[in-house]
């Protein structure tokens, strides 16, 4: 994988270094450790396989060798700490740009999932370190199922997870998808730094998987059904709980279920 990546990728804004690993526990763990040791803004960590790939809420991320993309982006953004979580949404929009650039229609499920053909094809895990002076670093991990087929998934994921290959019948060069992702992220990141999430909200809105759907939301204080009504200018989910008249802005939460 290393030769292929080096042959295709050229460092470009905001990327300064690409660390390529054959196998590691988790690219997010590697990137967080590198960040603590002073690695610069714009460091990318890519692995061919992960032995302990991590998903949100303590879940595992299936990470077989030679099939998918496992990549972590190390950023040191000059933004207020409260704005840093939006970088996961920025990454979602960039990932959708990249997936569509290789010919696969993509939808975005708030907060951190990419769907293709009604199933989850990718997830994003953002981790941040901050202190009273502000954000020290953010690591954004992206796991994208590229060339896995249905039989590669463990039984509990069959029927809910997908890949670019399952959706199209085509086999993709992972490095091409990675190159598109890094390019798209550069463009979307510049938009975000220039004008906040509002400046790329269009890129989310037109791919919003949940808008108008009934969803089961878990957030601080409990869980309940309601209707998703798009995102606001800072990327919070507009949510109309069942039996309530006013839409609420939800800044952090998880969609546990939705009506298909
Ligand atoms: C999720 O949907 O729960 C998020 C999945 C994030 C997986 C990626 S793969 C690269 C990076 N390294 C990890 O251990 N996790 C993220």
PDB file of C-alpha atoms and ligand atoms in Angstrom:
ATOM      1  CA  UNK A   1       0.000   0.000   0.000  1.00  0.00           C
ATOM      2  CA  UNK A   2       2.842   2.373   0.851  1.00  0.00           C
ATOM      3  CA  UNK A   3       4.339   2.453  -2.683  1.00  0.00           C
ATOM      4  CA  UNK A   4       0.919   3.003  -4.217  1.00  0.00           C
ATOM      5  CA  UNK A   5       0.137   5.882  -1.872  1.00  0.00           C
ATOM      6  CA  UNK A   6       3.528   7.545  -2.293  1.00  0.00           C
ATOM      7  CA  UNK A   7       3.141   7.291  -6.093  1.00  0.00           C
ATOM      8  CA  UNK A   8      -0.245   9.001  -6.179  1.00  0.00           C
ATOM      9  CA  UNK A   9      -0.415  11.397  -3.257  1.00  0.00           C
ATOM     10  CA  UNK A  10       1.341  14.721  -3.132  1.00  0.00           C
ATOM     11  CA  UNK A  11       1.188  16.719   0.090  1.00  0.00           C
ATOM     12  CA  UNK A  12      -1.194  19.628  -0.445  1.00  0.00           C
ATOM     13  CA  UNK A  13      -3.077  21.991   1.860  1.00  0.00           C
ATOM     14  CA  UNK A  14      -3.333  21.322   4.785  1.00  0.00           C
ATOM     15  CA  UNK A  15      -1.306  18.119   4.700  1.00  0.00           C
ATOM     16  CA  UNK A  16       2.387  18.037   5.613  1.00  0.00           C
ATOM     17  CA  UNK A  17       3.144  14.374   6.239  1.00  0.00           C
ATOM     18  CA  UNK A  18       1.532  11.006   5.522  1.00  0.00           C
ATOM     19  CA  UNK A  19       2.460   8.151   7.840  1.00  0.00           C
ATOM     20  CA  UNK A  20       1.668   4.796   6.211  1.00  0.00           C
ATOM     21  CA  UNK A  21       1.457   1.650   8.330  1.00  0.00           C
ATOM     22  CA  UNK A  22       0.909  -1.940   7.240  1.00  0.00           C
ATOM     23  CA  UNK A  23      -0.908  -2.806  10.458  1.00  0.00           C
ATOM     24  CA  UNK A  24      -1.565  -1.022  13.714  1.00  0.00           C
ATOM     25  CA  UNK A  25      -4.010  -1.224  16.591  1.00  0.00           C
ATOM     26  CA  UNK A  26      -5.890   1.964  15.657  1.00  0.00           C
ATOM     27  CA  UNK A  27      -4.819   4.893  13.480  1.00  0.00           C
ATOM     28  CA  UNK A  28      -6.642   7.201  15.930  1.00  0.00           C
ATOM     29  CA  UNK A  29      -4.490   5.887  18.805  1.00  0.00           C
ATOM     30  CA  UNK A  30      -1.335   6.382  16.734  1.00  0.00           C
ATOM     31  CA  UNK A  31      -2.347   9.911  15.705  1.00  0.00           C
ATOM     32  CA  UNK A  32      -3.351  10.884  19.284  1.00  0.00           C
ATOM     33  CA  UNK A  33       0.002   9.664  20.569  1.00  0.00           C
ATOM     34  CA  UNK A  34       1.848  11.500  17.807  1.00  0.00           C
ATOM     35  CA  UNK A  35      -0.122  14.644  18.649  1.00  0.00           C
ATOM     36  CA  UNK A  36       0.845  14.392  22.323  1.00  0.00           C
ATOM     37  CA  UNK A  37       4.467  14.076  21.174  1.00  0.00           C
ATOM     38  CA  UNK A  38       4.270  17.261  19.086  1.00  0.00           C
ATOM     39  CA  UNK A  39       3.440  16.052  15.558  1.00  0.00           C
ATOM     40  CA  UNK A  40       2.316  19.009  13.448  1.00  0.00           C
ATOM     41  CA  UNK A  41      -1.063  20.095  12.120  1.00  0.00           C
ATOM     42  CA  UNK A  42      -1.703  18.292   8.845  1.00  0.00           C
ATOM     43  CA  UNK A  43      -0.258  14.885   9.768  1.00  0.00           C
ATOM     44  CA  UNK A  44      -2.137  11.961   8.211  1.00  0.00           C
ATOM     45  CA  UNK A  45      -1.945   8.379   9.512  1.00  0.00           C
ATOM     46  CA  UNK A  46      -3.119   5.578   7.202  1.00  0.00           C
ATOM     47  CA  UNK A  47      -3.100   1.841   7.857  1.00  0.00           C
ATOM     48  CA  UNK A  48      -3.791  -1.138   5.651  1.00  0.00           C
ATOM     49  CA  UNK A  49      -5.286  -3.022   8.617  1.00  0.00           C
ATOM     50  CA  UNK A  50      -6.200  -2.339  12.254  1.00  0.00           C
ATOM     51  CA  UNK A  51      -6.210  -4.911  15.024  1.00  0.00           C
ATOM     52  CA  UNK A  52      -8.300  -2.778  17.422  1.00  0.00           C
ATOM     53  CA  UNK A  53     -10.191  -0.337  15.193  1.00  0.00           C
ATOM     54  CA  UNK A  54     -12.457   1.799  17.349  1.00  0.00           C
ATOM     55  CA  UNK A  55     -15.920   3.144  16.581  1.00  0.00           C
ATOM     56  CA  UNK A  56     -18.121   5.566  18.453  1.00  0.00           C
ATOM     57  CA  UNK A  57     -19.571   4.630  21.845  1.00  0.00           C
ATOM     58  CA  UNK A  58     -16.889   2.013  22.484  1.00  0.00           C
ATOM     59  CA  UNK A  59     -17.865  -0.117  19.501  1.00  0.00           C
ATOM     60  CA  UNK A  60     -15.309  -1.981  17.412  1.00  0.00           C
ATOM     61  CA  UNK A  61     -14.578  -1.049  13.796  1.00  0.00           C
ATOM     62  CA  UNK A  62     -14.035  -4.035  11.494  1.00  0.00           C
ATOM     63  CA  UNK A  63     -10.662  -3.409   9.848  1.00  0.00           C
ATOM     64  CA  UNK A  64      -9.547  -6.277   7.598  1.00  0.00           C
ATOM     65  CA  UNK A  65      -6.343  -5.873   5.562  1.00  0.00           C
ATOM     66  CA  UNK A  66      -6.198  -4.869   1.932  1.00  0.00           C
ATOM     67  CA  UNK A  67      -9.839  -3.866   1.495  1.00  0.00           C
ATOM     68  CA  UNK A  68     -10.833  -0.599   3.114  1.00  0.00           C
ATOM     69  CA  UNK A  69      -9.579   2.806   4.177  1.00  0.00           C
ATOM     70  CA  UNK A  70      -8.536   3.511   7.759  1.00  0.00           C
ATOM     71  CA  UNK A  71      -7.194   7.026   8.094  1.00  0.00           C
ATOM     72  CA  UNK A  72      -6.750   9.582  10.871  1.00  0.00           C
ATOM     73  CA  UNK A  73      -6.231  13.304  10.366  1.00  0.00           C
ATOM     74  CA  UNK A  74      -4.310  15.272  12.990  1.00  0.00           C
ATOM     75  CA  UNK A  75      -5.341  18.924  13.148  1.00  0.00           C
ATOM     76  CA  UNK A  76      -4.427  21.842  15.366  1.00  0.00           C
ATOM     77  CA  UNK A  77      -7.176  24.257  14.351  1.00  0.00           C
ATOM     78  CA  UNK A  78      -7.250  27.854  15.544  1.00  0.00           C
ATOM     79  CA  UNK A  79     -10.919  27.775  16.453  1.00  0.00           C
ATOM     80  CA  UNK A  80     -12.747  28.181  19.767  1.00  0.00           C
ATOM     81  CA  UNK A  81     -13.068  24.891  21.642  1.00  0.00           C
ATOM     82  CA  UNK A  82     -16.857  24.872  21.192  1.00  0.00           C
ATOM     83  CA  UNK A  83     -16.461  24.945  17.398  1.00  0.00           C
ATOM     84  CA  UNK A  84     -13.990  22.052  17.164  1.00  0.00           C
ATOM     85  CA  UNK A  85     -16.633  19.254  17.247  1.00  0.00           C
ATOM     86  CA  UNK A  86     -17.996  20.630  13.955  1.00  0.00           C
ATOM     87  CA  UNK A  87     -14.837  19.300  12.310  1.00  0.00           C
ATOM     88  CA  UNK A  88     -16.413  15.847  12.334  1.00  0.00           C
ATOM     89  CA  UNK A  89     -19.291  17.224  10.244  1.00  0.00           C
ATOM     90  CA  UNK A  90     -16.811  18.987   7.952  1.00  0.00           C
ATOM     91  CA  UNK A  91     -15.103  15.630   7.467  1.00  0.00           C
ATOM     92  CA  UNK A  92     -18.454  14.015   6.656  1.00  0.00           C
ATOM     93  CA  UNK A  93     -19.109  16.531   3.890  1.00  0.00           C
ATOM     94  CA  UNK A  94     -15.578  16.031   2.505  1.00  0.00           C
ATOM     95  CA  UNK A  95     -16.000  12.261   2.623  1.00  0.00           C
ATOM     96  CA  UNK A  96     -19.286  12.523   0.712  1.00  0.00           C
ATOM     97  CA  UNK A  97     -17.545  14.753  -1.862  1.00  0.00           C
ATOM     98  CA  UNK A  98     -14.830  12.100  -2.258  1.00  0.00           C
ATOM     99  CA  UNK A  99     -17.205   9.154  -2.519  1.00  0.00           C
ATOM    100  CA  UNK A 100     -19.350  10.950  -5.087  1.00  0.00           C
ATOM    101  CA  UNK A 101     -16.207  11.917  -7.029  1.00  0.00           C
ATOM    102  CA  UNK A 102     -15.553   8.199  -7.603  1.00  0.00           C
ATOM    103  CA  UNK A 103     -19.125   7.732  -8.772  1.00  0.00           C
ATOM    104  CA  UNK A 104     -21.047   6.555  -5.706  1.00  0.00           C
ATOM    105  CA  UNK A 105     -24.039   8.577  -4.451  1.00  0.00           C
ATOM    106  CA  UNK A 106     -23.661   9.310  -0.744  1.00  0.00           C
ATOM    107  CA  UNK A 107     -25.916  10.445   2.088  1.00  0.00           C
ATOM    108  CA  UNK A 108     -24.913  11.870   5.468  1.00  0.00           C
ATOM    109  CA  UNK A 109     -26.488  10.675   8.701  1.00  0.00           C
ATOM    110  CA  UNK A 110     -25.978  13.055  11.603  1.00  0.00           C
ATOM    111  CA  UNK A 111     -23.659  13.181  13.308  1.00  0.00           C
ATOM    112  CA  UNK A 112     -20.915  10.983  11.890  1.00  0.00           C
ATOM    113  CA  UNK A 113     -22.030   8.365   9.364  1.00  0.00           C
ATOM    114  CA  UNK A 114     -21.960   8.099   5.605  1.00  0.00           C
ATOM    115  CA  UNK A 115     -24.635   5.988   3.958  1.00  0.00           C
ATOM    116  CA  UNK A 116     -24.718   4.486   0.485  1.00  0.00           C
ATOM    117  CA  UNK A 117     -27.804   2.714  -0.817  1.00  0.00           C
ATOM    118  CA  UNK A 118     -29.516   3.030   2.576  1.00  0.00           C
ATOM    119  CA  UNK A 119     -26.739   1.345   4.580  1.00  0.00           C
ATOM    120  CA  UNK A 120     -23.726   2.556   6.518  1.00  0.00           C
ATOM    121  CA  UNK A 121     -20.534   2.623   4.433  1.00  0.00           C
ATOM    122  CA  UNK A 122     -18.336   4.805   6.641  1.00  0.00           C
ATOM    123  CA  UNK A 123     -18.022   6.206  10.133  1.00  0.00           C
ATOM    124  CA  UNK A 124     -16.088   9.070  11.658  1.00  0.00           C
ATOM    125  CA  UNK A 125     -14.559   9.123  15.137  1.00  0.00           C
ATOM    126  CA  UNK A 126     -13.350  12.541  16.322  1.00  0.00           C
ATOM    127  CA  UNK A 127     -11.230  12.916  19.447  1.00  0.00           C
ATOM    128  CA  UNK A 128     -10.019  16.167  20.913  1.00  0.00           C
ATOM    129  CA  UNK A 129      -7.593  17.435  23.532  1.00  0.00           C
ATOM    130  CA  UNK A 130      -8.051  20.930  24.896  1.00  0.00           C
ATOM    131  CA  UNK A 131      -6.910  23.057  27.827  1.00  0.00           C
ATOM    132  CA  UNK A 132      -7.998  26.455  29.179  1.00  0.00           C
ATOM    133  CA  UNK A 133      -6.080  28.128  26.332  1.00  0.00           C
ATOM    134  CA  UNK A 134      -8.123  26.303  23.705  1.00  0.00           C
ATOM    135  CA  UNK A 135      -7.866  23.309  21.385  1.00  0.00           C
ATOM    136  CA  UNK A 136      -4.543  21.487  21.556  1.00  0.00           C
ATOM    137  CA  UNK A 137      -5.329  19.005  18.824  1.00  0.00           C
ATOM    138  CA  UNK A 138      -8.131  17.135  17.120  1.00  0.00           C
ATOM    139  CA  UNK A 139      -7.809  13.674  15.575  1.00  0.00           C
ATOM    140  CA  UNK A 140     -10.484  12.687  13.097  1.00  0.00           C
ATOM    141  CA  UNK A 141     -10.606   9.017  12.180  1.00  0.00           C
ATOM    142  CA  UNK A 142     -12.374   7.858   9.050  1.00  0.00           C
ATOM    143  CA  UNK A 143     -13.215   4.243   8.336  1.00  0.00           C
ATOM    144  CA  UNK A 144     -14.618   3.725   4.833  1.00  0.00           C
ATOM    145  CA  UNK A 145     -15.672   0.306   3.571  1.00  0.00           C
ATOM    146  CA  UNK A 146     -14.303   0.273   0.048  1.00  0.00           C
ATOM    147  CA  UNK A 147     -13.894  -3.231  -1.387  1.00  0.00           C
ATOM    148  CA  UNK A 148     -15.332  -5.567   1.255  1.00  0.00           C
ATOM    149  CA  UNK A 149     -18.123  -7.853   0.101  1.00  0.00           C
ATOM    150  CA  UNK A 150     -21.132  -9.042   2.101  1.00  0.00           C
ATOM    151  CA  UNK A 151     -19.352 -12.230   3.295  1.00  0.00           C
ATOM    152  CA  UNK A 152     -16.490 -10.166   4.756  1.00  0.00           C
ATOM    153  CA  UNK A 153     -18.821  -8.666   7.371  1.00  0.00           C
ATOM    154  CA  UNK A 154     -19.478 -10.493  10.628  1.00  0.00           C
ATOM    155  CA  UNK A 155     -23.088 -11.712  10.834  1.00  0.00           C
ATOM    156  CA  UNK A 156     -24.236  -8.843  13.076  1.00  0.00           C
ATOM    157  CA  UNK A 157     -23.286  -6.264  10.436  1.00  0.00           C
ATOM    158  CA  UNK A 158     -24.800  -8.014   7.404  1.00  0.00           C
ATOM    159  CA  UNK A 159     -27.865  -6.137   6.275  1.00  0.00           C
ATOM    160  CA  UNK A 160     -26.868  -2.844   7.893  1.00  0.00           C
ATOM    161  CA  UNK A 161     -23.328  -2.213   6.615  1.00  0.00           C
ATOM    162  CA  UNK A 162     -22.225  -1.782   3.021  1.00  0.00           C
ATOM    163  CA  UNK A 163     -19.198  -0.832   0.916  1.00  0.00           C
ATOM    164  CA  UNK A 164     -18.557   1.111  -2.267  1.00  0.00           C
ATOM    165  CA  UNK A 165     -18.084  -2.240  -4.002  1.00  0.00           C
ATOM    166  CA  UNK A 166     -21.334  -3.724  -2.719  1.00  0.00           C
ATOM    167  CA  UNK A 167     -23.181  -0.596  -3.900  1.00  0.00           C
ATOM    168  CA  UNK A 168     -21.729  -0.508  -7.395  1.00  0.00           C
ATOM    169  CA  UNK A 169     -20.285  -3.915  -8.255  1.00  0.00           C
ATOM    170  CA  UNK A 170     -16.993  -2.147  -8.976  1.00  0.00           C
ATOM    171  CA  UNK A 171     -13.596  -2.606  -7.312  1.00  0.00           C
ATOM    172  CA  UNK A 172     -11.945   0.691  -6.340  1.00  0.00           C
ATOM    173  CA  UNK A 173      -8.308   1.689  -5.992  1.00  0.00           C
ATOM    174  CA  UNK A 174      -8.199   2.731  -2.345  1.00  0.00           C
ATOM    175  CA  UNK A 175      -5.486   5.277  -2.984  1.00  0.00           C
ATOM    176  CA  UNK A 176      -7.744   7.115  -5.458  1.00  0.00           C
ATOM    177  CA  UNK A 177     -10.463   7.428  -2.839  1.00  0.00           C
ATOM    178  CA  UNK A 178      -7.910   8.544  -0.247  1.00  0.00           C
ATOM    179  CA  UNK A 179      -6.507  11.189  -2.615  1.00  0.00           C
ATOM    180  CA  UNK A 180     -10.028  12.547  -3.212  1.00  0.00           C
ATOM    181  CA  UNK A 181     -10.731  12.572   0.513  1.00  0.00           C
ATOM    182  CA  UNK A 182      -7.581  14.520   1.353  1.00  0.00           C
ATOM    183  CA  UNK A 183      -8.251  17.029  -1.455  1.00  0.00           C
ATOM    184  CA  UNK A 184     -11.895  17.451  -0.524  1.00  0.00           C
ATOM    185  CA  UNK A 185     -11.039  17.866   3.135  1.00  0.00           C
ATOM    186  CA  UNK A 186      -8.572  20.650   2.269  1.00  0.00           C
ATOM    187  CA  UNK A 187     -11.277  22.554   0.393  1.00  0.00           C
ATOM    188  CA  UNK A 188     -13.975  22.010   3.031  1.00  0.00           C
ATOM    189  CA  UNK A 189     -11.590  22.821   5.879  1.00  0.00           C
ATOM    190  CA  UNK A 190     -10.741  26.150   4.227  1.00  0.00           C
ATOM    191  CA  UNK A 191     -14.468  26.921   3.951  1.00  0.00           C
ATOM    192  CA  UNK A 192     -14.963  26.040   7.618  1.00  0.00           C
ATOM    193  CA  UNK A 193     -12.064  28.183   8.819  1.00  0.00           C
ATOM    194  CA  UNK A 194     -13.320  31.061   6.646  1.00  0.00           C
ATOM    195  CA  UNK A 195     -17.000  30.994   7.546  1.00  0.00           C
ATOM    196  CA  UNK A 196     -17.820  28.237  10.025  1.00  0.00           C
ATOM    197  CA  UNK A 197     -20.056  25.250   9.359  1.00  0.00           C
ATOM    198  CA  UNK A 198     -22.669  27.574   7.793  1.00  0.00           C
ATOM    199  CA  UNK A 199     -20.454  27.996   4.735  1.00  0.00           C
ATOM    200  CA  UNK A 200     -20.600  24.300   3.860  1.00  0.00           C
ATOM    201  CA  UNK A 201     -24.047  23.475   5.175  1.00  0.00           C
ATOM    202  CA  UNK A 202     -25.349  23.152   1.580  1.00  0.00           C
ATOM    203  CA  UNK A 203     -22.988  20.216   1.125  1.00  0.00           C
ATOM    204  CA  UNK A 204     -24.677  18.524   4.069  1.00  0.00           C
ATOM    205  CA  UNK A 205     -28.274  19.555   3.323  1.00  0.00           C
ATOM    206  CA  UNK A 206     -28.443  18.051  -0.130  1.00  0.00           C
ATOM    207  CA  UNK A 207     -27.259  14.691   1.236  1.00  0.00           C
ATOM    208  CA  UNK A 208     -29.104  14.718   4.560  1.00  0.00           C
ATOM    209  CA  UNK A 209     -30.194  11.115   5.191  1.00  0.00           C
ATOM    210  CA  UNK A 210     -32.386  11.927   8.193  1.00  0.00           C
ATOM    211  CA  UNK A 211     -34.259  15.063   7.183  1.00  0.00           C
ATOM    212  CA  UNK A 212     -37.998  14.499   7.571  1.00  0.00           C
ATOM    213  CA  UNK A 213     -37.519  11.015   9.049  1.00  0.00           C
ATOM    214  CA  UNK A 214     -38.719   9.784  12.402  1.00  0.00           C
ATOM    215  CA  UNK A 215     -35.685   9.013  14.505  1.00  0.00           C
ATOM    216  CA  UNK A 216     -34.912   7.645  17.949  1.00  0.00           C
ATOM    217  CA  UNK A 217     -32.462  10.092  19.500  1.00  0.00           C
ATOM    218  CA  UNK A 218     -30.274   9.487  22.531  1.00  0.00           C
ATOM    219  CA  UNK A 219     -28.866  12.591  24.148  1.00  0.00           C
ATOM    220  CA  UNK A 220     -27.877  13.759  27.579  1.00  0.00           C
ATOM    221  CA  UNK A 221     -30.916  13.298  29.748  1.00  0.00           C
ATOM    222  CA  UNK A 222     -32.546  10.435  27.891  1.00  0.00           C
ATOM    223  CA  UNK A 223     -33.847   9.091  24.625  1.00  0.00           C
ATOM    224  CA  UNK A 224     -37.014   9.483  22.603  1.00  0.00           C
ATOM    225  CA  UNK A 225     -38.617   9.463  19.173  1.00  0.00           C
ATOM    226  CA  UNK A 226     -39.218  12.555  17.114  1.00  0.00           C
ATOM    227  CA  UNK A 227     -38.663  14.012  13.654  1.00  0.00           C
ATOM    228  CA  UNK A 228     -35.320  15.187  12.270  1.00  0.00           C
ATOM    229  CA  UNK A 229     -35.524  18.538  10.536  1.00  0.00           C
ATOM    230  CA  UNK A 230     -32.056  19.176   9.131  1.00  0.00           C
ATOM    231  CA  UNK A 231     -29.080  20.914  10.696  1.00  0.00           C
ATOM    232  CA  UNK A 232     -28.768  24.495  11.898  1.00  0.00           C
ATOM    233  CA  UNK A 233     -25.917  26.841  10.952  1.00  0.00           C
ATOM    234  CA  UNK A 234     -23.546  25.389  13.558  1.00  0.00           C
ATOM    235  CA  UNK A 235     -24.330  21.768  12.686  1.00  0.00           C
ATOM    236  CA  UNK A 236     -26.743  20.987  15.524  1.00  0.00           C
ATOM    237  CA  UNK A 237     -29.595  18.604  14.653  1.00  0.00           C
ATOM    238  CA  UNK A 238     -33.005  20.266  14.551  1.00  0.00           C
ATOM    239  CA  UNK A 239     -35.237  17.778  16.308  1.00  0.00           C
ATOM    240  CA  UNK A 240     -38.972  17.883  16.921  1.00  0.00           C
ATOM    241  CA  UNK A 241     -39.716  15.481  19.786  1.00  0.00           C
ATOM    242  CA  UNK A 242     -43.019  13.604  19.561  1.00  0.00           C
ATOM    243  CA  UNK A 243     -45.758  15.501  21.374  1.00  0.00           C
ATOM    244  CA  UNK A 244     -43.792  18.761  21.505  1.00  0.00           C
ATOM    245  CA  UNK A 245     -44.570  21.846  19.422  1.00  0.00           C
ATOM    246  CA  UNK A 246     -41.123  23.467  19.121  1.00  0.00           C
ATOM    247  CA  UNK A 247     -38.013  22.201  17.364  1.00  0.00           C
ATOM    248  CA  UNK A 248     -34.939  21.794  19.581  1.00  0.00           C
ATOM    249  CA  UNK A 249     -31.268  22.141  18.595  1.00  0.00           C
ATOM    250  CA  UNK A 250     -29.276  19.070  19.598  1.00  0.00           C
ATOM    251  CA  UNK A 251     -25.525  19.643  19.653  1.00  0.00           C
ATOM    252  CA  UNK A 252     -24.481  16.188  20.656  1.00  0.00           C
ATOM    253  CA  UNK A 253     -26.283  12.869  20.552  1.00  0.00           C
ATOM    254  CA  UNK A 254     -26.678   9.607  18.732  1.00  0.00           C
ATOM    255  CA  UNK A 255     -29.411   8.273  16.445  1.00  0.00           C
ATOM    256  CA  UNK A 256     -30.261   4.819  17.807  1.00  0.00           C
ATOM    257  CA  UNK A 257     -32.920   3.962  15.222  1.00  0.00           C
ATOM    258  CA  UNK A 258     -34.864   5.515  12.365  1.00  0.00           C
ATOM    259  CA  UNK A 259     -37.871   4.724  10.216  1.00  0.00           C
ATOM    260  CA  UNK A 260     -36.831   3.361   6.858  1.00  0.00           C
TER     261      UNK A 260
HETATM  262  C1  LIG B   1     -18.128   4.849  13.924  1.00  0.00           C
HETATM  263  O1  LIG B   1     -18.930   4.836  13.001  1.00  0.00           O
HETATM  264  O2  LIG B   1     -18.427   4.346  15.020  1.00  0.00           O
HETATM  265  C2  LIG B   1     -16.782   5.501  13.744  1.00  0.00           C
HETATM  266  C3  LIG B   1     -15.802   4.551  13.094  1.00  0.00           C
HETATM  267  C4  LIG B   1     -14.427   5.168  12.903  1.00  0.00           C
HETATM  268  C5  LIG B   1     -13.428   4.145  12.400  1.00  0.00           C
HETATM  269  C6  LIG B   1     -12.109   4.769  12.043  1.00  0.00           C
HETATM  270  S1  LIG B   1     -11.044   3.676  11.151  1.00  0.00           S
HETATM  271  C7  LIG B   1      -9.739   4.810  11.313  1.00  0.00           C
HETATM  272  C8  LIG B   1      -9.809   5.348  12.720  1.00  0.00           C
HETATM  273  N1  LIG B   1      -9.142   4.475  13.648  1.00  0.00           N
HETATM  274  C9  LIG B   1      -9.983   3.934  14.526  1.00  0.00           C
HETATM  275  O3  LIG B   1      -9.677   3.131  15.428  1.00  0.00           O
HETATM  276  N2  LIG B   1     -11.220   4.376  14.311  1.00  0.00           N
HETATM  277  C10 LIG B   1     -11.273   5.294  13.190  1.00  0.00           C
END
